[in-house]
Short mmCIF file of C-alpha atoms in Angstrom, two decimals:
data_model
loop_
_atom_site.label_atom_id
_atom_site.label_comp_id
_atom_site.label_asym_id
_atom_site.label_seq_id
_atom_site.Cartn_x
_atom_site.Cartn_y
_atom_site.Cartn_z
CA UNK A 1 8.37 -41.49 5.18
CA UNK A 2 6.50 -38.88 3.03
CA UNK A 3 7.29 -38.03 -0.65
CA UNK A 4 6.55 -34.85 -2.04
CA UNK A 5 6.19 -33.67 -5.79
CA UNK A 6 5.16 -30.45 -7.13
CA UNK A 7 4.09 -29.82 -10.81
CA UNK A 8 2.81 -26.63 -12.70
CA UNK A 9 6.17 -24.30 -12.89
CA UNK A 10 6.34 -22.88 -16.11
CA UNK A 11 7.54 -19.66 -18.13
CA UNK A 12 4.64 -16.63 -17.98
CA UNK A 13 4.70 -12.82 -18.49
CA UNK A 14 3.71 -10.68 -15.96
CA UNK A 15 0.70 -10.44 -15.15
CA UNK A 16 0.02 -13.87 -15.69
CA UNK A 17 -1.25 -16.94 -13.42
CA UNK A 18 0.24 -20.08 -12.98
CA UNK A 19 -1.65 -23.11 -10.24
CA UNK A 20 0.85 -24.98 -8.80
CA UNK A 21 0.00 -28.11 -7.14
CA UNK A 22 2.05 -30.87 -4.69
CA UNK A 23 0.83 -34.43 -4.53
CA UNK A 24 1.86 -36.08 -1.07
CA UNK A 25 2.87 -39.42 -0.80
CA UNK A 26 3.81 -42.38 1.88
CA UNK A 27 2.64 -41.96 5.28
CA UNK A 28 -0.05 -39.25 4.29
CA UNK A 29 -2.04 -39.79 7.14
CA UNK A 30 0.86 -38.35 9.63
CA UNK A 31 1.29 -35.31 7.77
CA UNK A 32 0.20 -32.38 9.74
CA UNK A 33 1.04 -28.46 8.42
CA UNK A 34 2.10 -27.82 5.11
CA UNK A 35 3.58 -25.19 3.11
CA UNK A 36 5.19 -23.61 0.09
CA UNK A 37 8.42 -21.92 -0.24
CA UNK A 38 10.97 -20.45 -2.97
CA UNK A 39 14.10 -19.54 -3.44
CA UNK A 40 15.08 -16.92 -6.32
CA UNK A 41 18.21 -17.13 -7.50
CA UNK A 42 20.97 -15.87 -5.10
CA UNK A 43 18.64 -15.75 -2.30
CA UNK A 44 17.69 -17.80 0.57
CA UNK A 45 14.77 -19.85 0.75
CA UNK A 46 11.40 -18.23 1.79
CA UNK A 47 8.20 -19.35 2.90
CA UNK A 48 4.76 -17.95 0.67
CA UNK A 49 2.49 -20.05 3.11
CA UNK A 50 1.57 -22.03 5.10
CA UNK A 51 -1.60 -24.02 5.38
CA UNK A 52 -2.95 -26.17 8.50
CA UNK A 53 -4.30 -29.63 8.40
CA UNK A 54 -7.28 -28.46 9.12
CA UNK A 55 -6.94 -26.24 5.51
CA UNK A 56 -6.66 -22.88 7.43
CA UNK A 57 -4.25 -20.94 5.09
CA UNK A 58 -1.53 -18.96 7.39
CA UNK A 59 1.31 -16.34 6.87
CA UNK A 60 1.55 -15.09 3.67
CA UNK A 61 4.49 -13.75 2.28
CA UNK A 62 3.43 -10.12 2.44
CA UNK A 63 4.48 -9.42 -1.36
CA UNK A 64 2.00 -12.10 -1.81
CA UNK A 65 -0.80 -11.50 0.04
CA UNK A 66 -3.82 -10.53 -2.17
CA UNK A 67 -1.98 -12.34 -5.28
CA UNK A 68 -1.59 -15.96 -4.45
CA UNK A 69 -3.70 -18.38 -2.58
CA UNK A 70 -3.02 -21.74 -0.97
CA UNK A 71 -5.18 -24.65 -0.36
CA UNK A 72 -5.30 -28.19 0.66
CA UNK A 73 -7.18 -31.55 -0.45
CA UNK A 74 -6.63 -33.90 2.18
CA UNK A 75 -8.61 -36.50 0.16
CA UNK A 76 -6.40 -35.96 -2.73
CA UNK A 77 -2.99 -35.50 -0.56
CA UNK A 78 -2.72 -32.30 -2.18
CA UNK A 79 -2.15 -28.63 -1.79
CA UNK A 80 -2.08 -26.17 -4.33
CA UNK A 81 -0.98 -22.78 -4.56
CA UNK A 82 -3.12 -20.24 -7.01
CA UNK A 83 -0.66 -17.26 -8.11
CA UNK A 84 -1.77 -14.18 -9.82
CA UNK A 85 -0.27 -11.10 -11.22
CA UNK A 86 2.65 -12.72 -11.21
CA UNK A 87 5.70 -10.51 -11.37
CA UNK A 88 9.09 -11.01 -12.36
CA UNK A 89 10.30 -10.81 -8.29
CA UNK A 90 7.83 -13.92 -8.37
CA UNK A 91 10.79 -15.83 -10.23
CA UNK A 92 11.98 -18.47 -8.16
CA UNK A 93 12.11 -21.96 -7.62
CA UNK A 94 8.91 -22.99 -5.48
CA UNK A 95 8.92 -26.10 -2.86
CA UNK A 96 6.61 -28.29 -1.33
CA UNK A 97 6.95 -28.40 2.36
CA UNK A 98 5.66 -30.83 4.80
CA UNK A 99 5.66 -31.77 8.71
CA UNK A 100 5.55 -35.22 10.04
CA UNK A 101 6.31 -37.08 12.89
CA UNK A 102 8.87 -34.36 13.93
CA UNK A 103 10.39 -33.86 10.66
CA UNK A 104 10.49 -32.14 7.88
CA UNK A 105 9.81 -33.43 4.17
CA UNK A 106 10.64 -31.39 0.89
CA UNK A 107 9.75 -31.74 -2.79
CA UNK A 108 12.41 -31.46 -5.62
CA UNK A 109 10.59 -28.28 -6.59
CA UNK A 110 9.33 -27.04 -9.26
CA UNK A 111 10.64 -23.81 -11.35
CA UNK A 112 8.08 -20.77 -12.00
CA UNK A 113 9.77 -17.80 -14.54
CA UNK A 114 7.98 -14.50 -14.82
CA UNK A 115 8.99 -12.83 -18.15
CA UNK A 116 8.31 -11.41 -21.52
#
């Protein structure tokens, strides 16, 4: 089993920056890719990125690309995701992903709202 929990959501204008960040928990070691997603309201989920075990970042959203950045501490059993010039399309709800052992893990998720 892996646990997943996401901090750093929080209300900021555009133009702002928020670093979220996903502490991994349980069977760490098994973990192999790992991503973030979000879901706005009244749309499906989306993924932002994806990074490898290895920490390669992969497959930005392409309304992110440029903005945010993803990375990985597999010390720490973390990843983090570094958003800029946030926008208010950037309003969502943003979750942890992870892959283990053939499955898939999820945080709670944690809520980011872009406005004035």
């Amino acid at each position: 089993q892996v646990q997943l929990l996401e901090a750093g959501g929080d209300l900021v204008p555009p133009g702002g920056s928020l670093n979220l960040t996903c502490l991994a928990s349980g069977k760490t070691w098994t973990i192999g890719g790992m991503a973030w997603y979000r879901q706005a309201p009244g749309k499906e989920r989306e993924m932002v990125a994806r990074i490898t075990r290895g920490r390669i970042p992969k497959d930005y959203l392409a309304s992110v690309k440029g903005r945010f950045a993803i990375s990985r501490d597999n010390d720490k059993n973390t990843i983090g995701l570094q958003m800029n010039s946030l926008r208010p399309e950037d309003t969502a709800v943003y979750y942890c992903y992870a892959s283990s052992e053939g499955l898939d893990y999820w945080g709670q998720g944690t809520r980011v709202n872009v406005s004035r």
